[in-house]
Amino acid sequence: ILNVEQSPQSLHVQEGDSTNFTCSFPSSNFYALHWYRWETAKSPEALFVMTLNGDEKKKGRISATLNTKEGYSYLYIKGSQPEDSATYLCAFTGSGNTGKLIFGQGTTLQVKP
Amino acid sequence: EAQVTQNPRYLITVTGKKLTVTCSQNMNHEYMSWYRQDPGLGLRQIYYSMNVEVTDKGDVPEGYKVSRKEKRNFPLILESPSPNQTSLYFCASSFYGAQGDGYTFGSGTRLTVV
């Protein structure tokens, strides 16, 4: 089974702090990398889908970068707000089986007012 | 409203009693998947389907069956549930699969097998 690792496991920051998390995935046979945001008692929601090495995506204060050669992606949140509190999941798909999505265990972010 | 609908939201059942969790999407999506979420283990894929009548195993398929007779529906069947299948289950769908806009998830089904 392919391994997708996320770090840190949890993070506590103050409102206004900027933060970032890491997703590590197999660097061979890359097909796509997804980021999801999962709020408590809700369902995961897609943030970004990244497919090309060097991809950078942005949505408001949240952005992500992708390095497929070394097998990592960063998610950045600028000026964290309490409503950013959630678990952030990344998921990898390899070119050998494009129907499979392998999730990391997530980074849980808590933003204190 | 575009959505993935799972039923039931909560279910308590007894060991060995067959059950089906339904999943339906109204977005004409090609790809559908089932996941289970367990503490410390993250979301793990059970089965997925890339089109009608096309299904394949994910990472944890043992004890589950699926079918995809129509594009909109992808039920998850537990023929003989056991306590280790107690979990939070999610159905998800996507039009283009892994290189599309991401998967849309249902609200989840919390299953307890006693």
PDB file of C-alpha atoms in Angstrom:
ATOM      1  CA  ILE A   1       0.000   0.000   0.000  1.00  0.00           C
ATOM      2  CA  LEU A   2       1.401   3.427  -0.986  1.00  0.00           C
ATOM      3  CA  ASN A   3       2.069   5.812   1.891  1.00  0.00           C
ATOM      4  CA  VAL A   4       0.934   9.426   2.183  1.00  0.00           C
ATOM      5  CA  GLU A   5       2.266  11.277   5.206  1.00  0.00           C
ATOM      6  CA  GLN A   6       1.143  14.618   6.594  1.00  0.00           C
ATOM      7  CA  SER A   7       2.888  16.793   9.154  1.00  0.00           C
ATOM      8  CA  PRO A   8       2.400  18.079  11.670  1.00  0.00           C
ATOM      9  CA  GLN A   9      -0.445  15.970  13.021  1.00  0.00           C
ATOM     10  CA  SER A  10      -1.930  19.014  14.784  1.00  0.00           C
ATOM     11  CA  LEU A  11      -1.241  22.694  15.050  1.00  0.00           C
ATOM     12  CA  HIS A  12      -2.444  25.447  17.354  1.00  0.00           C
ATOM     13  CA  VAL A  13      -1.953  29.046  16.209  1.00  0.00           C
ATOM     14  CA  GLN A  14      -3.199  32.490  17.146  1.00  0.00           C
ATOM     15  CA  GLU A  15      -5.556  34.451  14.943  1.00  0.00           C
ATOM     16  CA  GLY A  16      -3.523  36.346  12.373  1.00  0.00           C
ATOM     17  CA  ASP A  17      -0.619  33.880  12.298  1.00  0.00           C
ATOM     18  CA  SER A  18       0.381  32.374   8.993  1.00  0.00           C
ATOM     19  CA  THR A  19       0.977  28.658   8.901  1.00  0.00           C
ATOM     20  CA  ASN A  20       1.861  25.808   6.597  1.00  0.00           C
ATOM     21  CA  PHE A  21       1.643  22.024   6.520  1.00  0.00           C
ATOM     22  CA  THR A  22       3.342  19.319   4.501  1.00  0.00           C
ATOM     23  CA  CYS A  23       2.088  16.340   2.540  1.00  0.00           C
ATOM     24  CA  SER A  24       4.628  13.710   1.423  1.00  0.00           C
ATOM     25  CA  PHE A  25       3.768  11.145  -1.234  1.00  0.00           C
ATOM     26  CA  PRO A  26       5.526   8.665  -3.549  1.00  0.00           C
ATOM     27  CA  SER A  27       7.577  10.563  -6.120  1.00  0.00           C
ATOM     28  CA  SER A  28       7.217   7.935  -8.834  1.00  0.00           C
ATOM     29  CA  ASN A  29       4.160   7.400 -11.058  1.00  0.00           C
ATOM     30  CA  PHE A  30       2.497  10.636  -9.968  1.00  0.00           C
ATOM     31  CA  TYR A  31      -0.967  11.399 -11.366  1.00  0.00           C
ATOM     32  CA  ALA A  32      -2.661  13.904  -9.048  1.00  0.00           C
ATOM     33  CA  LEU A  33      -2.584  15.383  -5.559  1.00  0.00           C
ATOM     34  CA  HIS A  34      -5.714  16.664  -3.815  1.00  0.00           C
ATOM     35  CA  TRP A  35      -6.189  18.897  -0.767  1.00  0.00           C
ATOM     36  CA  TYR A  36      -9.420  18.783   1.243  1.00  0.00           C
ATOM     37  CA  ARG A  37     -10.689  20.765   4.186  1.00  0.00           C
ATOM     38  CA  TRP A  38     -12.733  18.857   6.755  1.00  0.00           C
ATOM     39  CA  GLU A  39     -14.639  20.729   9.440  1.00  0.00           C
ATOM     40  CA  THR A  40     -15.954  18.923  12.500  1.00  0.00           C
ATOM     41  CA  ALA A  41     -19.358  17.271  11.946  1.00  0.00           C
ATOM     42  CA  LYS A  42     -19.223  18.039   8.218  1.00  0.00           C
ATOM     43  CA  SER A  43     -17.900  16.291   5.111  1.00  0.00           C
ATOM     44  CA  PRO A  44     -14.531  16.863   3.438  1.00  0.00           C
ATOM     45  CA  GLU A  45     -14.597  19.640   0.823  1.00  0.00           C
ATOM     46  CA  ALA A  46     -12.154  19.894  -2.065  1.00  0.00           C
ATOM     47  CA  LEU A  47      -9.706  22.799  -1.914  1.00  0.00           C
ATOM     48  CA  PHE A  48      -7.252  22.062  -4.712  1.00  0.00           C
ATOM     49  CA  VAL A  49      -6.426  19.436  -7.324  1.00  0.00           C
ATOM     50  CA  MET A  50      -2.827  19.609  -8.506  1.00  0.00           C
ATOM     51  CA  THR A  51      -1.489  17.675 -11.461  1.00  0.00           C
ATOM     52  CA  LEU A  52       1.749  19.275 -12.700  1.00  0.00           C
ATOM     53  CA  ASN A  53       5.137  19.641 -11.061  1.00  0.00           C
ATOM     54  CA  GLY A  54       5.536  23.249  -9.958  1.00  0.00           C
ATOM     55  CA  ASP A  55       1.778  23.821  -9.760  1.00  0.00           C
ATOM     56  CA  GLU A  56       0.719  26.618  -7.456  1.00  0.00           C
ATOM     57  CA  LYS A  57      -2.929  27.089  -6.577  1.00  0.00           C
ATOM     58  CA  LYS A  58      -4.616  29.808  -4.540  1.00  0.00           C
ATOM     59  CA  LYS A  59      -8.061  30.330  -3.056  1.00  0.00           C
ATOM     60  CA  GLY A  60      -8.376  33.439  -0.929  1.00  0.00           C
ATOM     61  CA  ARG A  61      -5.844  33.198   1.928  1.00  0.00           C
ATOM     62  CA  ILE A  62      -5.064  29.523   1.225  1.00  0.00           C
ATOM     63  CA  SER A  63      -2.484  28.415  -1.312  1.00  0.00           C
ATOM     64  CA  ALA A  64      -0.670  25.206  -2.206  1.00  0.00           C
ATOM     65  CA  THR A  65       2.477  24.206  -4.053  1.00  0.00           C
ATOM     66  CA  LEU A  66       3.501  20.911  -5.592  1.00  0.00           C
ATOM     67  CA  ASN A  67       6.877  19.209  -6.134  1.00  0.00           C
ATOM     68  CA  THR A  68       6.318  15.855  -7.822  1.00  0.00           C
ATOM     69  CA  LYS A  69      10.029  15.116  -8.305  1.00  0.00           C
ATOM     70  CA  GLU A  70      10.695  15.049  -4.570  1.00  0.00           C
ATOM     71  CA  GLY A  71       7.189  13.998  -3.574  1.00  0.00           C
ATOM     72  CA  TYR A  72       5.808  16.789  -1.434  1.00  0.00           C
ATOM     73  CA  SER A  73       3.153  19.480  -1.378  1.00  0.00           C
ATOM     74  CA  TYR A  74       2.769  22.434   0.970  1.00  0.00           C
ATOM     75  CA  LEU A  75      -0.472  24.070   2.038  1.00  0.00           C
ATOM     76  CA  TYR A  76      -0.190  27.651   3.291  1.00  0.00           C
ATOM     77  CA  ILE A  77      -2.744  29.698   5.194  1.00  0.00           C
ATOM     78  CA  LYS A  78      -2.010  33.415   5.435  1.00  0.00           C
ATOM     79  CA  GLY A  79      -3.413  35.330   8.398  1.00  0.00           C
ATOM     80  CA  SER A  80      -5.288  32.409   9.986  1.00  0.00           C
ATOM     81  CA  GLN A  81      -8.830  33.044  11.205  1.00  0.00           C
ATOM     82  CA  PRO A  82     -10.884  30.988  13.699  1.00  0.00           C
ATOM     83  CA  GLU A  83     -13.063  29.796  10.807  1.00  0.00           C
ATOM     84  CA  ASP A  84      -9.955  28.151   9.297  1.00  0.00           C
ATOM     85  CA  SER A  85     -10.024  25.646  12.161  1.00  0.00           C
ATOM     86  CA  ALA A  86     -10.435  22.239  10.521  1.00  0.00           C
ATOM     87  CA  THR A  87      -8.568  19.115   9.508  1.00  0.00           C
ATOM     88  CA  TYR A  88      -6.707  19.461   6.222  1.00  0.00           C
ATOM     89  CA  LEU A  89      -6.308  16.266   4.218  1.00  0.00           C
ATOM     90  CA  CYS A  90      -4.141  15.534   1.239  1.00  0.00           C
ATOM     91  CA  ALA A  91      -4.760  12.608  -1.105  1.00  0.00           C
ATOM     92  CA  PHE A  92      -2.536  11.051  -3.772  1.00  0.00           C
ATOM     93  CA  THR A  93      -3.370   9.190  -6.970  1.00  0.00           C
ATOM     94  CA  GLY A  94      -0.725   7.265  -8.862  1.00  0.00           C
ATOM     95  CA  SER A  95      -0.706   6.773 -12.613  1.00  0.00           C
ATOM     96  CA  GLY A  96      -0.923   3.016 -12.185  1.00  0.00           C
ATOM     97  CA  ASN A  97      -4.463   3.200 -10.864  1.00  0.00           C
ATOM     98  CA  THR A  98      -6.247   6.478 -11.448  1.00  0.00           C
ATOM     99  CA  GLY A  99      -9.401   5.459  -9.603  1.00  0.00           C
ATOM    100  CA  LYS A 100      -7.628   5.102  -6.266  1.00  0.00           C
ATOM    101  CA  LEU A 101      -7.266   8.055  -3.914  1.00  0.00           C
ATOM    102  CA  ILE A 102      -4.920   7.483  -0.966  1.00  0.00           C
ATOM    103  CA  PHE A 103      -5.409   9.894   1.917  1.00  0.00           C
ATOM    104  CA  GLY A 104      -2.966  11.075   4.527  1.00  0.00           C
ATOM    105  CA  GLN A 105      -4.117  11.173   8.127  1.00  0.00           C
ATOM    106  CA  GLY A 106      -4.535  14.923   8.052  1.00  0.00           C
ATOM    107  CA  THR A 107      -3.300  17.996   9.907  1.00  0.00           C
ATOM    108  CA  THR A 108      -5.750  19.409  12.443  1.00  0.00           C
ATOM    109  CA  LEU A 109      -5.523  23.178  12.737  1.00  0.00           C
ATOM    110  CA  GLN A 110      -6.926  25.095  15.702  1.00  0.00           C
ATOM    111  CA  VAL A 111      -6.927  28.903  15.416  1.00  0.00           C
ATOM    112  CA  LYS A 112      -7.435  30.753  18.690  1.00  0.00           C
ATOM    113  CA  PRO A 113      -9.100  34.177  18.620  1.00  0.00           C
TER     114      PRO A 113
ATOM    115  CA  GLU B   1     -28.806  21.412  -5.467  1.00  0.00           C
ATOM    116  CA  ALA B   2     -25.796  19.359  -6.564  1.00  0.00           C
ATOM    117  CA  GLN B   3     -25.116  16.773  -3.926  1.00  0.00           C
ATOM    118  CA  VAL B   4     -24.190  13.279  -2.865  1.00  0.00           C
ATOM    119  CA  THR B   5     -26.887  11.732  -0.684  1.00  0.00           C
ATOM    120  CA  GLN B   6     -26.155   8.878   1.691  1.00  0.00           C
ATOM    121  CA  ASN B   7     -28.703   6.958   3.730  1.00  0.00           C
ATOM    122  CA  PRO B   8     -29.017   6.251   6.536  1.00  0.00           C
ATOM    123  CA  ARG B   9     -27.006   8.847   8.519  1.00  0.00           C
ATOM    124  CA  TYR B  10     -26.873   6.610  11.576  1.00  0.00           C
ATOM    125  CA  LEU B  11     -27.346   2.853  11.892  1.00  0.00           C
ATOM    126  CA  ILE B  12     -26.968   0.408  14.750  1.00  0.00           C
ATOM    127  CA  THR B  13     -27.199  -3.229  13.744  1.00  0.00           C
ATOM    128  CA  VAL B  14     -26.325  -6.687  14.988  1.00  0.00           C
ATOM    129  CA  THR B  15     -23.557  -8.973  13.811  1.00  0.00           C
ATOM    130  CA  GLY B  16     -24.482 -10.951  10.718  1.00  0.00           C
ATOM    131  CA  LYS B  17     -27.555  -8.993   9.667  1.00  0.00           C
ATOM    132  CA  LYS B  18     -27.147  -7.909   6.045  1.00  0.00           C
ATOM    133  CA  LEU B  19     -27.392  -4.200   5.390  1.00  0.00           C
ATOM    134  CA  THR B  20     -27.088  -1.729   2.542  1.00  0.00           C
ATOM    135  CA  VAL B  21     -25.961   1.875   2.713  1.00  0.00           C
ATOM    136  CA  THR B  22     -27.239   3.821  -0.260  1.00  0.00           C
ATOM    137  CA  CYS B  23     -25.392   6.544  -2.140  1.00  0.00           C
ATOM    138  CA  SER B  24     -26.862   8.676  -4.895  1.00  0.00           C
ATOM    139  CA  GLN B  25     -25.472  11.677  -6.789  1.00  0.00           C
ATOM    140  CA  ASN B  26     -27.309  14.097  -9.071  1.00  0.00           C
ATOM    141  CA  MET B  27     -24.296  15.573 -10.891  1.00  0.00           C
ATOM    142  CA  ASN B  28     -23.893  12.966 -13.650  1.00  0.00           C
ATOM    143  CA  HIS B  29     -20.504  12.047 -12.196  1.00  0.00           C
ATOM    144  CA  GLU B  30     -18.571   9.146 -13.712  1.00  0.00           C
ATOM    145  CA  TYR B  31     -16.454   8.305 -10.671  1.00  0.00           C
ATOM    146  CA  MET B  32     -17.806   7.154  -7.311  1.00  0.00           C
ATOM    147  CA  SER B  33     -16.028   5.822  -4.227  1.00  0.00           C
ATOM    148  CA  TRP B  34     -16.649   4.506  -0.746  1.00  0.00           C
ATOM    149  CA  TYR B  35     -14.380   5.308   2.213  1.00  0.00           C
ATOM    150  CA  ARG B  36     -14.293   4.435   5.861  1.00  0.00           C
ATOM    151  CA  GLN B  37     -12.892   6.721   8.532  1.00  0.00           C
ATOM    152  CA  ASP B  38     -11.406   5.239  11.693  1.00  0.00           C
ATOM    153  CA  PRO B  39      -9.531   7.116  14.444  1.00  0.00           C
ATOM    154  CA  GLY B  40      -5.805   7.180  13.768  1.00  0.00           C
ATOM    155  CA  LEU B  41      -6.180   5.538  10.357  1.00  0.00           C
ATOM    156  CA  GLY B  42      -7.513   8.335   8.165  1.00  0.00           C
ATOM    157  CA  LEU B  43      -9.867   7.857   5.234  1.00  0.00           C
ATOM    158  CA  ARG B  44      -9.372   4.479   3.565  1.00  0.00           C
ATOM    159  CA  GLN B  45     -10.881   3.578   0.228  1.00  0.00           C
ATOM    160  CA  ILE B  46     -13.134   0.516   0.207  1.00  0.00           C
ATOM    161  CA  TYR B  47     -14.296   0.314  -3.416  1.00  0.00           C
ATOM    162  CA  TYR B  48     -14.493   2.656  -6.356  1.00  0.00           C
ATOM    163  CA  SER B  49     -16.237   2.801  -9.704  1.00  0.00           C
ATOM    164  CA  MET B  50     -15.073   4.594 -12.835  1.00  0.00           C
ATOM    165  CA  ASN B  51     -18.324   4.063 -14.749  1.00  0.00           C
ATOM    166  CA  VAL B  52     -21.495   2.004 -14.889  1.00  0.00           C
ATOM    167  CA  GLU B  53     -20.741  -1.700 -14.373  1.00  0.00           C
ATOM    168  CA  VAL B  54     -17.056  -0.903 -13.696  1.00  0.00           C
ATOM    169  CA  THR B  55     -15.980  -1.369 -10.080  1.00  0.00           C
ATOM    170  CA  ASP B  56     -12.659  -2.134  -8.407  1.00  0.00           C
ATOM    171  CA  LYS B  57     -11.248  -2.779  -4.976  1.00  0.00           C
ATOM    172  CA  GLY B  58      -9.699  -0.071  -2.875  1.00  0.00           C
ATOM    173  CA  ASP B  59      -7.386  -0.720   0.054  1.00  0.00           C
ATOM    174  CA  VAL B  60      -9.879  -2.308   2.473  1.00  0.00           C
ATOM    175  CA  PRO B  61     -12.528  -4.210   0.429  1.00  0.00           C
ATOM    176  CA  GLU B  62     -12.867  -7.297   2.672  1.00  0.00           C
ATOM    177  CA  GLY B  63     -16.399  -7.773   3.968  1.00  0.00           C
ATOM    178  CA  TYR B  64     -17.976  -5.301   1.529  1.00  0.00           C
ATOM    179  CA  LYS B  65     -19.682  -5.476  -1.842  1.00  0.00           C
ATOM    180  CA  VAL B  66     -20.750  -2.738  -4.255  1.00  0.00           C
ATOM    181  CA  SER B  67     -22.670  -2.455  -7.479  1.00  0.00           C
ATOM    182  CA  ARG B  68     -22.989   0.247 -10.144  1.00  0.00           C
ATOM    183  CA  LYS B  69     -26.021  -0.583 -12.253  1.00  0.00           C
ATOM    184  CA  GLU B  70     -26.864   3.065 -12.902  1.00  0.00           C
ATOM    185  CA  LYS B  71     -24.590   6.086 -13.044  1.00  0.00           C
ATOM    186  CA  ARG B  72     -26.237   7.905 -10.151  1.00  0.00           C
ATOM    187  CA  ASN B  73     -26.275   5.086  -7.550  1.00  0.00           C
ATOM    188  CA  PHE B  74     -23.442   3.244  -5.822  1.00  0.00           C
ATOM    189  CA  PRO B  75     -24.730   1.210  -2.843  1.00  0.00           C
ATOM    190  CA  LEU B  76     -22.394  -0.345  -0.268  1.00  0.00           C
ATOM    191  CA  ILE B  77     -23.470  -3.802   0.894  1.00  0.00           C
ATOM    192  CA  LEU B  78     -22.340  -5.541   4.068  1.00  0.00           C
ATOM    193  CA  GLU B  79     -23.473  -9.162   3.655  1.00  0.00           C
ATOM    194  CA  SER B  80     -22.543 -10.210   7.196  1.00  0.00           C
ATOM    195  CA  PRO B  81     -21.492  -7.203   9.266  1.00  0.00           C
ATOM    196  CA  SER B  82     -18.995  -7.677  12.082  1.00  0.00           C
ATOM    197  CA  PRO B  83     -18.019  -5.348  14.936  1.00  0.00           C
ATOM    198  CA  ASN B  84     -14.766  -4.396  13.171  1.00  0.00           C
ATOM    199  CA  GLN B  85     -16.890  -2.736  10.495  1.00  0.00           C
ATOM    200  CA  THR B  86     -18.099  -0.185  13.021  1.00  0.00           C
ATOM    201  CA  SER B  87     -16.960   3.038  11.422  1.00  0.00           C
ATOM    202  CA  LEU B  88     -17.890   6.317   9.755  1.00  0.00           C
ATOM    203  CA  TYR B  89     -18.522   5.753   6.044  1.00  0.00           C
ATOM    204  CA  PHE B  90     -18.377   8.305   3.247  1.00  0.00           C
ATOM    205  CA  CYS B  91     -19.477   8.097  -0.351  1.00  0.00           C
ATOM    206  CA  ALA B  92     -17.887  10.504  -2.837  1.00  0.00           C
ATOM    207  CA  SER B  93     -18.235  11.274  -6.529  1.00  0.00           C
ATOM    208  CA  SER B  94     -16.343  13.169  -9.216  1.00  0.00           C
ATOM    209  CA  PHE B  95     -16.874  13.896 -12.908  1.00  0.00           C
ATOM    210  CA  TYR B  96     -13.255  13.600 -14.056  1.00  0.00           C
ATOM    211  CA  GLY B  97     -11.859  11.524 -11.221  1.00  0.00           C
ATOM    212  CA  ALA B  98      -8.428  12.305  -9.846  1.00  0.00           C
ATOM    213  CA  GLN B  99      -7.612  15.071 -12.357  1.00  0.00           C
ATOM    214  CA  GLY B 100     -10.917  16.912 -12.107  1.00  0.00           C
ATOM    215  CA  ASP B 101     -12.172  19.403  -9.550  1.00  0.00           C
ATOM    216  CA  GLY B 102     -11.942  17.030  -6.625  1.00  0.00           C
ATOM    217  CA  TYR B 103     -14.476  14.699  -5.125  1.00  0.00           C
ATOM    218  CA  THR B 104     -17.819  15.741  -3.624  1.00  0.00           C
ATOM    219  CA  PHE B 105     -18.523  13.866  -0.407  1.00  0.00           C
ATOM    220  CA  GLY B 106     -21.799  12.750   1.105  1.00  0.00           C
ATOM    221  CA  SER B 107     -22.726  13.592   4.699  1.00  0.00           C
ATOM    222  CA  GLY B 108     -21.491  10.290   6.064  1.00  0.00           C
ATOM    223  CA  THR B 109     -23.063   7.207   7.648  1.00  0.00           C
ATOM    224  CA  ARG B 110     -22.098   6.276  11.176  1.00  0.00           C
ATOM    225  CA  LEU B 111     -22.458   2.508  11.498  1.00  0.00           C
ATOM    226  CA  THR B 112     -22.276   0.584  14.744  1.00  0.00           C
ATOM    227  CA  VAL B 113     -22.254  -3.228  14.654  1.00  0.00           C
ATOM    228  CA  VAL B 114     -22.891  -4.898  18.012  1.00  0.00           C
TER     229      VAL B 114
END
